Amino acid sequence: IISLSLTGLNLGLDFAPGSSMDIYFIEHKVTESQLRDQLATIGHGDAKIQHAVDSSTGNDYYYVRTREIEISEKETIKASLETAFGLVNIKNFEYISPEIATEVVRNAGYAVLAAVVGILLYITWAFRKLPKPFHYGVCAIIALFHDMLVMIGMFSILGWAANIEVNSMFIIAALTILGYSVNDTIVVFDRIRENLLRGVSKNFATTINISINESLGRSLATSVTTLLVLLALYLFGGVTISTFILALIIGVVSGTYSSICIASQVLVSWEEGTFGRICGKIKSLLAREEPAAIGGEDSQV
């Protein structure tokens, strides 16, 4: 939360306004560092560069995002690169306005919000045979909010510590984590439903505890095997999917924790009225301090 408040997210090519182009080097193979250094000499040292491969021809090229530039400045960039590296071909020159970039971010937020609402409605319907099925949906959403906050907060820290950017793959990872985390939470909730219907214990908290213990091995086994695959992909899958895989790793760890240690505990606290007692204590403390604030020490006495 502190990192998000101070630095925010390091927005990548998909969410930043400016101009973009695909640069093909015809005569020589150019590294990303060489391209960056040459762009810096003509005032584009802050350009964001991403290596890519043309799917139709198999040729390497660089996707470059700069500040907003005109056609004439694009020609200046081309001339400078050709002087340094030989023949250059620039394709797909586009201008991305701040309004379009803002709309992309807004649409991404709508996608996540729509997924959350859909999950809430589905869980409420799936547990409709139990008392207060809406509580199960809300507790699952609280666990999802925890997972999203952890993942976004980690990427905020990694943004200024390791210059890791947030791009469209991050949004895909966020939606994937929503599905994975809620699936793990539903497994625990489903065991709770079975034990409640069987009457394992008259005490609600005891039933929750038994259900968590019964599903603990399955949850951990699923998460560990998933993490092994994700680690292999992160180490050997290449840079094009590294952001996506890193977000999934963080989300799987956080989702496993929240399914076991947050969702069910919030459900118990809600059922036993813990939240109401906390609010009542806060209100009583505020009411107790109010006379002193109005009349000073004499009023308190």
Backbone as numpy.savetxt, mean C-alpha at the origin, in Angstrom:
# Nx Ny Nz CAx CAy CAz Cx Cy Cz
3.36 6.72 10.48 2.53 7.93 10.48 3.39 9.18 10.48
4.47 9.13 11.28 5.39 10.28 11.32 6.03 10.50 9.95
6.49 9.42 9.33 7.12 9.53 8.01 6.15 10.05 6.96
4.92 9.55 6.99 3.91 10.02 6.04 3.60 11.50 6.25
3.59 11.94 7.52 3.31 13.34 7.81 4.44 14.26 7.36
5.68 13.79 7.50 6.83 14.64 7.20 7.24 14.60 5.74
7.27 13.40 5.15 7.81 13.27 3.79 6.80 12.79 2.76
5.71 12.16 3.21 4.75 11.62 2.26 5.33 10.44 1.51
4.86 10.22 0.29 5.32 9.12 -0.55 6.17 9.66 -1.69
7.15 8.87 -2.10 7.99 9.21 -3.25 7.28 8.74 -4.51
6.47 9.62 -5.10 5.64 9.25 -6.24 6.50 8.96 -7.46
6.19 7.87 -8.14 6.94 7.46 -9.32 6.40 8.04 -10.60
6.77 7.39 -11.70 6.44 7.92 -13.02 4.95 7.97 -13.29
4.21 7.05 -12.68 2.79 6.96 -12.99 1.94 8.03 -12.33
2.47 8.70 -11.31 1.66 9.64 -10.54 2.21 11.06 -10.55
3.29 11.32 -11.27 3.91 12.65 -11.27 3.61 13.38 -12.57
3.26 14.67 -12.51 3.05 15.43 -13.75 4.37 15.71 -14.45
4.30 16.02 -15.73 5.51 16.35 -16.49 5.40 15.86 -17.92
6.53 15.58 -18.54 6.58 15.08 -19.91 7.28 13.73 -19.92
6.87 12.86 -20.81 7.48 11.53 -20.89 7.84 11.21 -22.32
8.83 10.34 -22.48 9.28 9.92 -23.81 10.00 8.58 -23.71
9.99 7.83 -24.81 10.75 6.59 -24.92 11.99 6.88 -25.76
13.17 6.60 -25.20 14.43 6.91 -25.88 15.11 5.60 -26.28
15.32 5.45 -27.60 16.03 4.28 -28.15 17.40 4.73 -28.62
18.44 4.00 -28.20 19.80 4.27 -28.66 20.13 3.25 -29.77
20.40 3.76 -30.97 20.55 2.91 -32.15 21.96 2.36 -32.29
22.96 3.20 -32.06 24.34 2.83 -32.38 25.09 2.20 -31.22
24.85 2.67 -30.01 25.62 2.20 -28.86 24.68 1.80 -27.73
25.16 0.89 -26.89 24.42 0.51 -25.70 24.77 1.50 -24.58
23.77 2.13 -24.03 23.97 3.19 -23.03 23.38 2.72 -21.70
24.13 2.91 -20.63 23.64 2.54 -19.30 22.76 3.65 -18.74
22.01 3.31 -17.73 21.12 4.28 -17.09 21.91 5.43 -16.47
23.04 5.12 -15.84 23.86 6.17 -15.22 24.43 7.12 -16.25
24.84 6.59 -17.41 25.35 7.45 -18.49 24.25 8.38 -19.01
23.05 7.84 -19.18 21.93 8.66 -19.64 21.60 9.73 -18.62
21.61 9.37 -17.36 21.28 10.33 -16.30 22.31 11.47 -16.26
23.58 11.11 -16.39 24.64 12.13 -16.36 24.51 13.08 -17.54
24.19 12.55 -18.71 24.06 13.41 -19.89 22.85 14.32 -19.78
21.74 13.81 -19.25 20.56 14.65 -19.06 20.84 15.75 -18.03
21.67 15.45 -17.03 22.02 16.45 -16.02 22.78 17.62 -16.62
23.57 17.36 -17.65 24.36 18.43 -18.27 23.49 19.46 -18.99
22.25 19.08 -19.33 21.35 20.02 -20.03 20.18 20.42 -19.14
20.36 20.26 -17.83 19.36 20.76 -16.89 18.24 19.82 -16.55
18.41 18.52 -16.78 17.37 17.54 -16.45 17.91 16.47 -15.51
18.68 16.92 -14.53 19.24 15.97 -13.57 18.20 15.30 -12.70
17.00 15.90 -12.59 15.93 15.32 -11.76 15.01 14.40 -12.56
15.39 14.10 -13.80 14.56 13.22 -14.63 14.48 11.83 -14.03
13.31 11.21 -14.16 13.12 9.85 -13.67 13.23 8.89 -14.85
14.09 7.89 -14.72 14.45 7.00 -15.83 14.08 5.57 -15.45
13.47 4.87 -16.40 13.10 3.48 -16.17 13.46 2.66 -17.40
14.25 1.61 -17.17 14.64 0.73 -18.28 13.47 -0.17 -18.66
13.31 -0.41 -19.97 12.21 -1.24 -20.45 12.65 -1.96 -21.72
11.81 -2.91 -22.13 12.08 -3.69 -23.34 10.86 -3.63 -24.24
11.08 -3.31 -25.51 9.99 -3.24 -26.49 9.48 -4.65 -26.75
8.20 -4.90 -26.46 7.66 -6.25 -26.59 7.58 -6.72 -28.04
7.47 -5.79 -28.97 7.34 -6.17 -30.38 8.67 -6.46 -31.04
9.72 -5.72 -30.67 11.02 -5.88 -31.32 12.08 -6.51 -30.41
11.86 -6.45 -29.10 12.85 -6.98 -28.17 13.99 -6.02 -27.89
13.92 -4.79 -28.41 14.98 -3.81 -28.21 14.84 -3.12 -26.85
15.98 -2.80 -26.25 15.98 -2.05 -25.00 15.72 -0.58 -25.28
15.04 0.08 -24.35 14.88 1.52 -24.42 14.69 2.06 -23.01
14.68 3.39 -22.89 14.50 4.02 -21.58 13.25 4.88 -21.61
12.41 4.67 -20.61 11.24 5.52 -20.43 11.66 6.65 -19.49
11.59 7.88 -19.98 12.12 9.03 -19.25 10.98 9.99 -18.94
10.87 10.38 -17.69 9.88 11.38 -17.27 10.64 12.61 -16.77
10.34 13.76 -17.34 10.99 15.01 -16.97 9.93 16.01 -16.52
10.38 17.20 -16.17 9.41 18.28 -15.91 8.71 18.63 -17.22
7.72 19.49 -17.13 6.97 19.86 -18.33 7.87 20.58 -19.33
7.99 20.03 -20.55 8.84 20.63 -21.58 8.06 20.75 -22.88
8.53 21.63 -23.75 7.93 21.84 -25.07 8.64 20.97 -26.11
8.07 20.97 -27.34 8.66 20.20 -28.43 10.08 20.65 -28.72
10.32 21.98 -28.67 11.65 22.50 -28.96 12.69 21.98 -27.97
12.30 21.87 -26.70 13.24 21.36 -25.71 13.47 19.87 -25.88
12.47 19.18 -26.39 12.67 17.76 -26.69 13.74 17.59 -27.76
13.72 18.47 -28.77 14.73 18.41 -29.81 16.11 18.72 -29.25
16.17 19.61 -28.27 17.45 19.91 -27.62 18.00 18.68 -26.90
17.11 17.96 -26.22 17.51 16.73 -25.54 18.03 15.71 -26.54
17.31 15.56 -27.65 17.72 14.60 -28.68 19.09 14.95 -29.25
19.30 16.23 -29.54 20.58 16.65 -30.09 21.73 16.40 -29.12
21.50 16.65 -27.85 22.54 16.43 -26.84 22.88 14.95 -26.71
21.86 14.10 -26.74 22.10 12.66 -26.63 22.81 12.11 -27.86
22.45 12.62 -29.02 23.11 12.15 -30.24 24.57 12.58 -30.29
24.86 13.75 -29.77 26.25 14.19 -29.69 27.09 13.27 -28.81
26.48 12.77 -27.75 27.21 11.94 -26.79 27.21 10.46 -27.16
26.08 9.97 -27.72 25.94 8.52 -27.88 25.62 8.06 -29.30
25.57 8.96 -30.24 25.24 8.56 -31.60 23.75 8.67 -31.86
23.29 7.99 -32.88 21.92 8.12 -33.35 20.92 7.72 -32.26
19.91 8.58 -32.08 18.88 8.38 -31.05 17.51 8.49 -31.69
16.59 7.66 -31.25 15.21 7.73 -31.72 14.30 7.94 -30.51
13.52 9.04 -30.53 12.60 9.35 -29.44 11.17 9.10 -29.90
10.47 8.24 -29.18 9.09 7.88 -29.52 8.16 8.21 -28.36
6.87 8.29 -28.69 5.81 8.41 -27.67 6.04 9.60 -26.73
6.37 10.75 -27.31 6.53 11.94 -26.48 5.15 12.42 -26.04
4.95 12.52 -24.72 3.64 12.90 -24.18 3.81 13.92 -23.07
2.77 14.70 -22.89 2.73 15.68 -21.81 1.66 15.27 -20.82
2.05 15.09 -19.57 1.13 14.70 -18.51 0.90 15.90 -17.60
-0.31 16.43 -17.63 -0.61 17.62 -16.84 -0.80 17.25 -15.37
-0.66 18.23 -14.47 -0.92 17.95 -13.05 -2.34 17.44 -12.80
-3.29 17.90 -13.62 -4.67 17.46 -13.44 -4.81 15.97 -13.72
-4.12 15.49 -14.79 -4.19 14.07 -15.12 -3.52 13.23 -14.04
-2.36 13.69 -13.56 -1.66 12.96 -12.50 -2.51 12.87 -11.24
-3.19 13.97 -10.89 -4.07 13.97 -9.72 -5.24 13.02 -9.91
-5.77 12.98 -11.14 -6.88 12.09 -11.43 -6.47 10.62 -11.30
-5.25 10.30 -11.71 -4.76 8.92 -11.57 -4.71 8.52 -10.10
-4.18 9.42 -9.26 -4.11 9.14 -7.82 -5.52 8.98 -7.24
-6.43 9.87 -7.67 -7.80 9.81 -7.17 -8.48 8.50 -7.56
-8.30 8.08 -8.81 -8.91 6.83 -9.27 -8.34 5.63 -8.52
-7.05 5.68 -8.22 -6.44 4.60 -7.44 -7.07 4.52 -6.05
-7.30 5.68 -5.44 -7.97 5.71 -4.14 -9.39 5.18 -4.21
-10.10 5.51 -5.30 -11.46 4.99 -5.48 -11.45 3.47 -5.61
-10.44 2.93 -6.30 -10.36 1.48 -6.47 -10.19 0.79 -5.12
-9.31 1.32 -4.29 -9.09 0.74 -2.96 -10.36 0.88 -2.11
-11.02 2.04 -2.18 -12.24 2.26 -1.40 -13.35 1.31 -1.83
-13.48 1.11 -3.14 -14.51 0.19 -3.64 -14.25 -1.23 -3.16
-12.97 -1.63 -3.13 -12.63 -2.97 -2.64 -12.98 -3.11 -1.17
-12.70 -2.08 -0.37 -12.99 -2.13 1.06 -14.49 -2.23 1.31
-15.29 -1.43 0.60 -16.74 -1.48 0.76 -17.28 -2.85 0.36
-16.77 -3.39 -0.75 -17.20 -4.71 -1.18 -16.88 -5.78 -0.16
-15.70 -5.71 0.45 -15.30 -6.67 1.48 -16.22 -6.56 2.70
-16.52 -5.33 3.12 -17.40 -5.12 4.27 -18.77 -5.74 4.03
-19.34 -5.49 2.85 -20.66 -6.02 2.54 -20.65 -7.54 2.45
-19.59 -8.09 1.85 -19.53 -9.55 1.70 -19.42 -10.24 3.05
-18.53 -9.76 3.93 -18.35 -10.43 5.22 -19.63 -10.31 6.06
-20.27 -9.15 6.01 -21.54 -8.99 6.73 -22.58 -10.00 6.24
-22.62 -10.22 4.94 -23.57 -11.19 4.38 -23.16 -12.62 4.72
-21.86 -12.92 4.65 -21.38 -14.29 4.88 -21.61 -14.75 6.31
-21.61 -13.82 7.26 -21.78 -14.16 8.68 -23.15 -13.75 9.19
-24.12 -13.72 8.30 -25.45 -13.23 8.65 -26.17 -14.14 9.64
-25.75 -15.40 9.77 -26.41 -16.32 10.69 -25.96 -16.13 12.13
-24.90 -15.33 12.32 -24.41 -15.07 13.67 -25.00 -13.76 14.19
-25.05 -13.58 15.51 -25.49 -12.29 16.05 -24.50 -11.18 15.66
-25.00 -10.02 15.30 -24.18 -8.86 14.97 -23.16 -9.15 13.85
-23.62 -9.60 12.69 -22.67 -9.91 11.60 -21.90 -8.69 11.11
-22.49 -7.51 11.30 -21.82 -6.29 10.85 -20.51 -6.08 11.62
-20.45 -6.54 12.86 -19.23 -6.40 13.66 -18.06 -7.14 13.01
-18.33 -8.30 12.43 -17.28 -9.07 11.80 -16.71 -8.32 10.59
-17.61 -7.70 9.82 -17.15 -6.93 8.66 -16.31 -5.73 9.07
-16.76 -5.01 10.08 -16.02 -3.83 10.53 -14.65 -4.22 11.10
-14.60 -5.31 11.86 -13.32 -5.74 12.44 -12.34 -6.17 11.35
-12.85 -6.80 10.31 -11.98 -7.16 9.18 -11.45 -5.91 8.49
-12.28 -4.88 8.36 -11.85 -3.63 7.73 -10.81 -2.92 8.59
-10.96 -2.98 9.92 -9.96 -2.40 10.81 -8.61 -3.08 10.61
-8.63 -4.42 10.48 -7.39 -5.15 10.22 -6.80 -4.76 8.86
-7.67 -4.57 7.86 -7.19 -4.14 6.53 -6.59 -2.75 6.60
-7.22 -1.86 7.35 -6.69 -0.51 7.50 -5.30 -0.56 8.13
-5.13 -1.43 9.12 -3.81 -1.61 9.73 -2.79 -2.06 8.68
-3.17 -3.02 7.84 -2.24 -3.53 6.82 -1.87 -2.46 5.81
-2.86 -1.68 5.38 -2.57 -0.62 4.41 -1.68 0.45 5.03
-1.94 0.79 6.29 -1.14 1.82 6.95 0.31 1.36 7.11
0.50 0.10 7.48 1.86 -0.43 7.61 2.58 -0.41 6.27
1.91 -0.87 5.21 2.55 -0.94 3.90 2.87 0.45 3.36
1.90 1.37 3.45 2.13 2.72 2.95 3.19 3.43 3.79
3.14 3.23 5.11 4.15 3.84 5.97 5.55 3.32 5.67
5.67 2.01 5.43 6.98 1.45 5.09 7.50 2.02 3.79
6.62 2.21 2.80 7.06 2.77 1.53 7.40 4.25 1.67
6.77 4.94 2.61 7.16 6.32 2.88 8.57 6.38 3.44
8.88 5.47 4.37 10.23 5.41 4.94 11.25 5.02 3.88
10.91 3.99 3.08 11.83 3.53 2.04 11.99 4.57 0.93
10.99 5.46 0.79 11.08 6.50 -0.23 12.22 7.45 0.02
12.37 7.91 1.29 13.48 8.84 1.58 14.75 8.12 1.99
14.64 6.87 2.45 15.84 6.14 2.88 16.53 5.42 1.72
15.74 4.89 0.77 16.31 4.10 -0.33 15.81 4.55 -1.69
15.10 5.70 -1.75 14.60 6.26 -3.01 13.70 5.29 -3.77
12.91 4.51 -3.05 11.97 3.59 -3.68 10.68 4.35 -4.00
10.24 4.24 -5.24 9.10 5.02 -5.71 7.81 4.21 -5.66
6.72 4.93 -5.55 5.38 4.34 -5.60 4.84 4.51 -7.01
4.51 3.41 -7.67 3.98 3.47 -9.03 2.69 2.66 -9.12
2.24 2.41 -10.34 0.97 1.70 -10.52 1.04 0.27 -9.97
2.23 -0.34 -9.98 2.37 -1.68 -9.43 2.09 -1.69 -7.93
2.36 -0.57 -7.27 2.08 -0.47 -5.84 0.58 -0.55 -5.58
-0.22 0.09 -6.44 -1.68 0.04 -6.29 -2.18 -1.38 -6.51
-1.61 -2.07 -7.51 -1.99 -3.46 -7.74 -1.65 -4.31 -6.53
-0.47 -4.06 -5.95 -0.06 -4.81 -4.75 -1.00 -4.52 -3.59
-1.42 -3.25 -3.44 -2.34 -2.89 -2.36 -3.66 -3.65 -2.49
-4.20 -3.73 -3.69 -5.44 -4.46 -3.91 -5.24 -5.96 -3.67
-4.07 -6.47 -4.05 -3.77 -7.88 -3.80 -3.71 -8.17 -2.31
-3.08 -7.29 -1.57 -2.97 -7.46 -0.12 -4.34 -7.38 0.55
-5.20 -6.52 0.04 -6.56 -6.47 0.57 -7.22 -7.83 0.48
-7.08 -8.47 -0.68 -7.67 -9.79 -0.86 -7.02 -10.85 0.00
-5.68 -10.83 0.06 -4.96 -11.85 0.84 -5.27 -11.71 2.33
-5.21 -10.51 2.84 -5.41 -10.29 4.27 -6.82 -10.66 4.69
-7.81 -10.24 3.91 -9.19 -10.55 4.30 -9.44 -12.04 4.18
-8.77 -12.73 3.25 -8.91 -14.18 3.15 -8.41 -14.86 4.43
-7.26 -14.39 4.91 -6.70 -14.95 6.15 -7.59 -14.65 7.34
-8.15 -13.44 7.37 -9.05 -13.07 8.46 -10.33 -13.90 8.43
-10.86 -14.15 7.24 -12.10 -14.93 7.12 -11.89 -16.37 7.58
-10.67 -16.90 7.35 -10.39 -18.26 7.83 -10.54 -18.33 9.35
-10.00 -17.33 10.04 -10.13 -17.29 11.51 -11.59 -17.07 11.90
-12.25 -16.12 11.23 -13.66 -15.85 11.54 -14.54 -17.07 11.27
-14.22 -17.82 10.23 -15.02 -18.99 9.91 -14.90 -20.05 11.00
-13.69 -20.20 11.56 -13.53 -21.13 12.66 -14.28 -20.62 13.90
-14.28 -19.31 14.09 -15.07 -18.73 15.20 -16.54 -19.05 15.02
-17.04 -18.91 13.80 -18.44 -19.20 13.53 -18.78 -20.66 13.83
-17.90 -21.58 13.40 -18.13 -22.99 13.67 -18.19 -23.27 15.17
-17.26 -22.71 15.91 -17.21 -22.97 17.35 -18.37 -22.32 18.09
-18.82 -21.15 17.61 -19.97 -20.52 18.23 -21.24 -21.35 18.01
-21.41 -21.86 16.80 -22.59 -22.67 16.49 -22.55 -24.01 17.22
-21.33 -24.53 17.45 -21.19 -25.79 18.19 -21.30 -25.60 19.69
-21.18 -24.35 20.15 -21.24 -24.09 21.58 -20.04 -24.62 22.32
-18.85 -24.39 21.79 -17.62 -24.89 22.42 -17.47 -24.33 23.82
-17.82 -23.06 23.99 -17.73 -22.43 25.31 -18.81 -21.36 25.41
-19.30 -21.17 26.63 -20.30 -20.13 26.84 -19.67 -18.74 26.85
-18.37 -18.68 27.08 -17.66 -17.41 27.12 -17.17 -17.06 25.72
-17.55 -15.85 25.25 -17.22 -15.45 23.88 -15.71 -15.35 23.68
-15.00 -14.75 24.63 -13.55 -14.58 24.50 -12.84 -15.92 24.47
-13.31 -16.88 25.26 -12.71 -18.22 25.26 -12.91 -18.90 23.91
-14.08 -18.74 23.34 -14.35 -19.31 22.01 -13.42 -18.70 20.96
-13.21 -17.38 21.04 -12.30 -16.71 20.12 -10.89 -17.26 20.28
-10.47 -17.42 21.52 -9.11 -17.90 21.78 -8.91 -19.31 21.23
-9.88 -20.19 21.45 -9.81 -21.55 20.92 -9.75 -21.53 19.40
-10.55 -20.68 18.78 -10.60 -20.61 17.32 -9.28 -20.13 16.74
-8.66 -19.13 17.36 -7.37 -18.64 16.88 -6.31 -19.74 16.98
-6.29 -20.45 18.10 -5.31 -21.52 18.27 -5.51 -22.63 17.24
-6.77 -22.94 16.92 -7.05 -24.01 15.97 -6.65 -23.63 14.54
-6.72 -22.36 14.20 -6.39 -21.91 12.84 -4.98 -21.32 12.74
-4.25 -21.28 13.85 -2.94 -20.64 13.87 -1.95 -21.35 12.95
-1.90 -22.67 13.03 -0.95 -23.42 12.20 -1.20 -23.23 10.73
-2.48 -23.26 10.35 -2.82 -23.09 8.93 -2.42 -21.71 8.43
-2.70 -20.66 9.22 -2.37 -19.29 8.82 -0.87 -19.10 8.66
-0.10 -19.59 9.64 1.35 -19.43 9.58 1.95 -20.24 8.43
1.46 -21.45 8.22 1.99 -22.27 7.13 1.73 -21.62 5.77
0.53 -21.10 5.58 0.21 -20.42 4.33 1.09 -19.20 4.11
1.27 -18.41 5.15 2.05 -17.18 5.03 3.53 -17.47 4.77
4.08 -18.47 5.47 5.50 -18.78 5.29 5.77 -19.28 3.88
4.92 -20.17 3.37 5.14 -20.67 2.01 4.97 -19.56 0.98
4.02 -18.66 1.22 3.85 -17.51 0.31 5.08 -16.61 0.35
5.61 -16.37 1.54 6.79 -15.51 1.68 8.01 -16.12 0.99
8.16 -17.42 1.03 9.29 -18.07 0.36 9.25 -17.81 -1.15
8.06 -17.92 -1.73 7.92 -17.64 -3.16 8.20 -16.16 -3.46
7.66 -15.27 -2.62 7.86 -13.84 -2.84 9.33 -13.45 -2.71
10.02 -14.03 -1.74 11.45 -13.73 -1.59 12.23 -14.20 -2.81
11.89 -15.36 -3.35 12.56 -15.85 -4.55 12.32 -14.90 -5.73
11.07 -14.43 -5.87 10.76 -13.49 -6.95 11.47 -12.16 -6.76
11.56 -11.71 -5.50 12.22 -10.43 -5.24 13.72 -10.50 -5.53
14.33 -11.63 -5.20 15.78 -11.76 -5.39 16.15 -12.04 -6.85
15.30 -12.76 -7.57 15.67 -13.20 -8.92 14.69 -12.76 -10.00
13.65 -12.01 -9.64 12.62 -11.66 -10.61 12.91 -10.44 -11.45
13.92 -9.65 -11.09 14.23 -8.46 -11.87 13.63 -7.20 -11.29
14.10 -6.06 -11.79 13.70 -4.77 -11.22 12.30 -4.35 -11.62
11.78 -4.90 -12.71 10.47 -4.45 -13.19 9.34 -4.79 -12.23
9.50 -5.86 -11.45 8.44 -6.25 -10.50 8.90 -6.12 -9.05
10.06 -5.51 -8.82 10.60 -5.45 -7.46 9.70 -4.67 -6.52
9.15 -3.53 -6.98 8.26 -2.74 -6.13 7.00 -3.52 -5.77
6.45 -4.22 -6.75 5.25 -5.02 -6.54 5.52 -6.12 -5.51
6.64 -6.83 -5.66 6.95 -7.94 -4.76 7.27 -7.43 -3.36
8.00 -6.32 -3.27 8.33 -5.77 -1.95 7.06 -5.39 -1.19
6.12 -4.76 -1.89 4.84 -4.40 -1.26 4.09 -5.65 -0.81
4.14 -6.71 -1.60 3.46 -7.95 -1.22 4.11 -8.57 0.02
5.44 -8.54 0.09 6.13 -9.10 1.25 5.71 -8.39 2.53
5.73 -7.06 2.48 5.31 -6.27 3.65 3.85 -6.56 3.99
3.01 -6.62 2.96 1.58 -6.84 3.18 1.27 -8.22 3.73
1.98 -9.25 3.27 1.73 -10.61 3.75 2.10 -10.72 5.23
3.25 -10.16 5.61 3.66 -10.19 7.02 2.64 -9.44 7.88
2.28 -8.23 7.44 1.33 -7.43 8.20 -0.05 -8.08 8.23
-0.48 -8.66 7.09 -1.78 -9.29 7.02 -1.90 -10.52 7.91
-0.82 -11.30 7.98 -0.82 -12.46 8.86 -0.94 -12.03 10.31
-0.18 -11.00 10.67 -0.24 -10.49 12.05 -1.63 -9.97 12.39
-2.20 -9.16 11.50 -3.50 -8.54 11.81 -4.61 -9.58 11.89
-4.54 -10.63 11.06 -5.59 -11.66 11.09 -5.59 -12.42 12.41
-4.39 -12.61 12.97 -4.28 -13.39 14.21 -4.40 -12.50 15.44
-3.81 -11.32 15.39 -3.62 -10.51 16.61 -4.44 -9.22 16.66
-5.21 -8.91 15.64 -5.96 -7.65 15.65 -7.46 -7.88 15.44
-7.83 -8.53 14.33 -9.24 -8.61 13.94 -10.09 -9.27 15.03
-9.67 -10.43 15.51 -10.46 -11.15 16.51 -10.46 -10.44 17.86
-9.32 -9.82 18.21 -9.24 -9.11 19.49 -10.15 -7.89 19.50
-10.22 -7.19 18.38 -11.14 -6.06 18.28 -12.58 -6.54 18.40
-12.86 -7.71 17.82 -14.20 -8.28 17.90 -14.58 -8.57 19.35
-13.66 -9.12 20.13 -13.91 -9.40 21.55 -14.12 -8.10 22.33
-13.25 -7.12 22.07 -13.37 -5.84 22.77 -14.70 -5.17 22.49
-15.15 -5.25 21.24 -16.43 -4.66 20.87 -17.58 -5.41 21.55
-17.50 -6.74 21.57 -18.56 -7.55 22.16 -18.67 -7.33 23.66
-17.53 -7.18 24.32 -17.52 -7.02 25.78 -17.67 -5.58 26.22
-17.80 -4.65 25.27 -18.04 -3.25 25.62 -16.81 -2.50 26.07
-15.61 -3.00 25.73 -14.39 -2.30 26.14 -14.32 -0.90 25.57
-14.71 -0.76 24.31 -14.66 0.56 23.67 -15.57 1.55 24.39
-16.76 1.07 24.79 -17.68 1.95 25.49 -17.14 2.39 26.84
-16.48 1.47 27.54 -15.90 1.81 28.85 -14.76 2.81 28.70
-13.97 2.63 27.66 -12.88 3.57 27.42 -13.43 4.96 27.14
-14.45 5.03 26.28 -15.07 6.34 25.97 -15.69 6.94 27.23
-16.30 6.09 28.06 -16.88 6.61 29.30 -15.85 7.17 30.25
-14.70 6.49 30.36 -13.63 6.99 31.22 -13.09 8.32 30.71
-12.95 8.42 29.39 -12.45 9.67 28.81 -13.43 10.81 29.10
-14.73 10.51 28.94 -15.74 11.55 29.22 -15.73 11.96 30.68
-15.57 10.98 31.58 -15.56 11.30 33.01 -14.33 12.12 33.38
-13.19 11.81 32.76 -11.98 12.59 33.02 -12.13 14.03 32.54
-12.72 14.16 31.35 -12.94 15.51 30.82 -13.92 16.28 31.69
-14.97 15.61 32.16 -15.96 16.28 33.02 -15.35 16.66 34.36
-14.43 15.85 34.86 -13.78 16.13 36.14 -12.83 17.32 36.05
-12.22 17.48 34.89 -11.27 18.58 34.72 -11.96 19.88 34.34
-13.19 19.80 33.87 -13.88 21.00 33.38 -14.08 22.06 34.46
-14.52 21.74 35.70 -14.67 22.79 36.72 -13.36 23.49 37.02
-12.25 22.73 37.05 -10.97 23.37 37.33 -10.59 24.31 36.22
-10.94 23.92 34.99 -10.59 24.79 33.86 -11.40 26.06 33.88
-12.65 25.96 34.42 -13.51 27.15 34.41 -13.23 28.04 35.62
-13.15 27.42 36.81 -13.08 28.25 38.01 -11.78 28.23 38.76
-10.80 27.46 38.30 -9.52 27.43 38.96 -9.50 26.45 40.12
-8.54 26.59 41.03 -8.32 25.64 42.10 -9.46 25.65 43.10
-10.07 26.80 43.38 -11.16 26.86 44.37 -12.35 26.04 43.91
-12.67 26.13 42.61 -13.79 25.36 42.11 -13.53 23.87 42.21
-12.27 23.46 41.98 -11.93 22.05 42.06 -12.10 21.55 43.49
-11.67 22.36 44.48 -11.84 21.97 45.87 -13.32 21.88 46.22
